[in-house]
PDB file of C-alpha atoms in Angstrom:
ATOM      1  CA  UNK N   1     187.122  -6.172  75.488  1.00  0.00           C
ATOM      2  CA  UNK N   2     189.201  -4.073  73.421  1.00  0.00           C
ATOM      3  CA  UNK N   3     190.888  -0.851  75.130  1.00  0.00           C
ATOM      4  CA  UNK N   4     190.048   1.180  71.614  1.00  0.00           C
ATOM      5  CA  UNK N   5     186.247   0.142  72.031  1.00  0.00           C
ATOM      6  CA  UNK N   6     185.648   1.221  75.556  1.00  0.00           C
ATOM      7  CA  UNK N   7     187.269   4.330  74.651  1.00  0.00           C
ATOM      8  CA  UNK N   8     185.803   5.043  71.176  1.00  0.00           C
ATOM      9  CA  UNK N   9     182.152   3.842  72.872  1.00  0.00           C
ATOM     10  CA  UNK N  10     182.945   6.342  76.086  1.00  0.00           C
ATOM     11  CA  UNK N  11     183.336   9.697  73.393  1.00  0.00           C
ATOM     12  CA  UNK N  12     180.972   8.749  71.419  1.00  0.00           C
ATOM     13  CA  UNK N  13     178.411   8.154  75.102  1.00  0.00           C
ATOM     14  CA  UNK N  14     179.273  11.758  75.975  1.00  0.00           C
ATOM     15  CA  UNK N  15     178.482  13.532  72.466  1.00  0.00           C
ATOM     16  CA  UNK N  16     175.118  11.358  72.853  1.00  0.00           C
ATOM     17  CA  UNK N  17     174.395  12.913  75.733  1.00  0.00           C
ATOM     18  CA  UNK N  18     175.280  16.353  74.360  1.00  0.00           C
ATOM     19  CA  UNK N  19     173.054  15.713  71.972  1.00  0.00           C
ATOM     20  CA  UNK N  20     170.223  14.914  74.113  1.00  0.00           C
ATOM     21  CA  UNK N  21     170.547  17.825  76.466  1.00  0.00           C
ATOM     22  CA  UNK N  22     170.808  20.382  73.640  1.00  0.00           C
ATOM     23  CA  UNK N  23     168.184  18.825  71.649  1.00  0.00           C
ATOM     24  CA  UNK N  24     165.453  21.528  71.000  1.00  0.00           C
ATOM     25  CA  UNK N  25     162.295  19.647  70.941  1.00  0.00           C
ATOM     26  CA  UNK N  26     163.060  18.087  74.139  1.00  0.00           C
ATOM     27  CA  UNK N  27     163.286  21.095  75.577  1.00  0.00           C
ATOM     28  CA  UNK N  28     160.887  22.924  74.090  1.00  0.00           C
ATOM     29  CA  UNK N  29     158.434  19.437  76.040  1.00  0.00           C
ATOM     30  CA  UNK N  30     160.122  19.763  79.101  1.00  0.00           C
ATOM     31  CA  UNK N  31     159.301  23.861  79.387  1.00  0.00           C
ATOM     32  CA  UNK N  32     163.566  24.371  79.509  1.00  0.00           C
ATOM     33  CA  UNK N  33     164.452  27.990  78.604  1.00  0.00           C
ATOM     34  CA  UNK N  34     166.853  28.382  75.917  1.00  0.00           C
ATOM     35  CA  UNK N  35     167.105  27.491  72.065  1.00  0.00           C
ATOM     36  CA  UNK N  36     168.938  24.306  72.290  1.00  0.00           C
ATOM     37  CA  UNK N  37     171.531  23.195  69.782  1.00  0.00           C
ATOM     38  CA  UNK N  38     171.536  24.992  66.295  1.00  0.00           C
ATOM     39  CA  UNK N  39     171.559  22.828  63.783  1.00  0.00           C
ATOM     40  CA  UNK N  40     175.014  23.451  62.441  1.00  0.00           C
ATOM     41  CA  UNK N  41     176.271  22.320  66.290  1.00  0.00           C
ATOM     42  CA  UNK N  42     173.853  18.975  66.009  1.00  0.00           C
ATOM     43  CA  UNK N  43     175.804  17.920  62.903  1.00  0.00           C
ATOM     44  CA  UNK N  44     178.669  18.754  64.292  1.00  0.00           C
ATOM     45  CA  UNK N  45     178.194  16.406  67.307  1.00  0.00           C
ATOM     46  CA  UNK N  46     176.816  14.000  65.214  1.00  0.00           C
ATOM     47  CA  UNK N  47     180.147  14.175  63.273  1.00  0.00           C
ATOM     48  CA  UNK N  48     181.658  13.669  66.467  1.00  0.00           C
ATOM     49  CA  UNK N  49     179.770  10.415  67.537  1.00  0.00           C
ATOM     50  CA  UNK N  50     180.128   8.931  64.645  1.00  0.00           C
ATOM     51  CA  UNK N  51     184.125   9.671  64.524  1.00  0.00           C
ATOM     52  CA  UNK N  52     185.366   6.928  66.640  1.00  0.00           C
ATOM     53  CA  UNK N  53     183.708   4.287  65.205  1.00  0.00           C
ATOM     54  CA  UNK N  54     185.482   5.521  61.975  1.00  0.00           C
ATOM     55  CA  UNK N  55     188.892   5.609  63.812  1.00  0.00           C
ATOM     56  CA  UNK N  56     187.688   1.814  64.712  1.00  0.00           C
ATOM     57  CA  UNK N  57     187.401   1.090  60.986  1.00  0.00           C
ATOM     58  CA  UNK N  58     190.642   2.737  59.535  1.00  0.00           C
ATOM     59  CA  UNK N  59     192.953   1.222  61.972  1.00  0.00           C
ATOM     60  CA  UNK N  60     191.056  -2.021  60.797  1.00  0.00           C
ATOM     61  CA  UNK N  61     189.624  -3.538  64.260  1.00  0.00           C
ATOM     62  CA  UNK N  62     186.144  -4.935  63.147  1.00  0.00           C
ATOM     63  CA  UNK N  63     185.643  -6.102  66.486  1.00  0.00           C
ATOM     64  CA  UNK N  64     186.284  -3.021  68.218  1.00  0.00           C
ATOM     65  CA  UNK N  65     183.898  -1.285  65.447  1.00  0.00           C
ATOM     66  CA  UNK N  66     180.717  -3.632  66.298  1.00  0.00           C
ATOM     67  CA  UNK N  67     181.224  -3.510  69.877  1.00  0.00           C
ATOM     68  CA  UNK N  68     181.257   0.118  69.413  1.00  0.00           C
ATOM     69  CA  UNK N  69     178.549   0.404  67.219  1.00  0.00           C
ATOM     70  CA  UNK N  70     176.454  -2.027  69.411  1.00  0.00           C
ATOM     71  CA  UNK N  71     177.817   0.729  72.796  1.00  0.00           C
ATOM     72  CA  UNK N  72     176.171   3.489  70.858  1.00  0.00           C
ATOM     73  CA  UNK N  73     172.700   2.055  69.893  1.00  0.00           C
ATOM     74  CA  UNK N  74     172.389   0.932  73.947  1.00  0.00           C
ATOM     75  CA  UNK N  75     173.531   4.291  74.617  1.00  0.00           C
ATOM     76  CA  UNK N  76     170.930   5.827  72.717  1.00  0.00           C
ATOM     77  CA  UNK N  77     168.126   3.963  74.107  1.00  0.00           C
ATOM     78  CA  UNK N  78     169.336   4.615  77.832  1.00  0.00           C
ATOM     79  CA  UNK N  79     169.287   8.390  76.619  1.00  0.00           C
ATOM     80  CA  UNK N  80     165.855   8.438  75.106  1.00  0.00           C
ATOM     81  CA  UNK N  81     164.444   6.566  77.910  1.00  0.00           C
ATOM     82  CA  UNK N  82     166.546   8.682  80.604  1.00  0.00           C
ATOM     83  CA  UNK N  83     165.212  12.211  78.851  1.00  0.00           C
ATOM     84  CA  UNK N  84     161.649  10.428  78.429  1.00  0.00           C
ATOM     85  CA  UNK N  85     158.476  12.265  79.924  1.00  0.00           C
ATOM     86  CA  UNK N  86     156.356  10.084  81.613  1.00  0.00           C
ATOM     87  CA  UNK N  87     152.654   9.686  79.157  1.00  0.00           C
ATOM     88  CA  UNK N  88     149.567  11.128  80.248  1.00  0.00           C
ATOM     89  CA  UNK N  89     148.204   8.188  80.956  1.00  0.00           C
ATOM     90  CA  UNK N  90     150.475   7.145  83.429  1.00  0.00           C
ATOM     91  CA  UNK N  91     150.383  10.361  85.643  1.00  0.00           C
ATOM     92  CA  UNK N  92     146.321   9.772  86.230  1.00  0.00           C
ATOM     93  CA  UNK N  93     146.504   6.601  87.340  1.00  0.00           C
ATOM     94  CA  UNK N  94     145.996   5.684  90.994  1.00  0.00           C
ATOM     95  CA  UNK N  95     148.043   2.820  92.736  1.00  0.00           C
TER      96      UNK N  95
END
């Protein structure tokens, strides 16, 4: 695998992430004090996830820039699911 996609998929993993922890309906669910992210910073580190993959692009590695856009999708599932609350349902049932 290519050295610039593990390291544009690793930044763009950690502004996920940011995302996801400052992400004010999520915490607003969860009961977490604070505002969360303003919406000025979530386009900001939305700019920033999305800036390696465009790094991948202009020094023209299409290979690099699907494995990296592939990275981030997976990433964003295992973020969603990782910062998921378990459903109603679920927590009533006996077993």
């Amino acid at each position: 695998m290519s050295t610039l996609a593990v390291i544009a998929l690793a930044l763009s993993a950690a502004f996920i992430l940011a995302i996801a922890l400052g992400d004010p309906k999520r915490r607003r669910a969860a009961h977490q004090s604070g505002e969360g992210h303003s919406p000025a910073q979530r386009r900001l580190l939305t700019f920033c996830v999305l800036l390696p993959g465009f790094i991948c692009i202009v020094r023209g590695d299409p290979s690099a820039f699907l494995i990296w856009l592939g990275g981030c999708a997976v990433m964003g599932w295992i973020t969603a699911v990782a910062f998921s609350r378990p459903v109603a349902a679920d927590r009533g049932r006996k077993g």
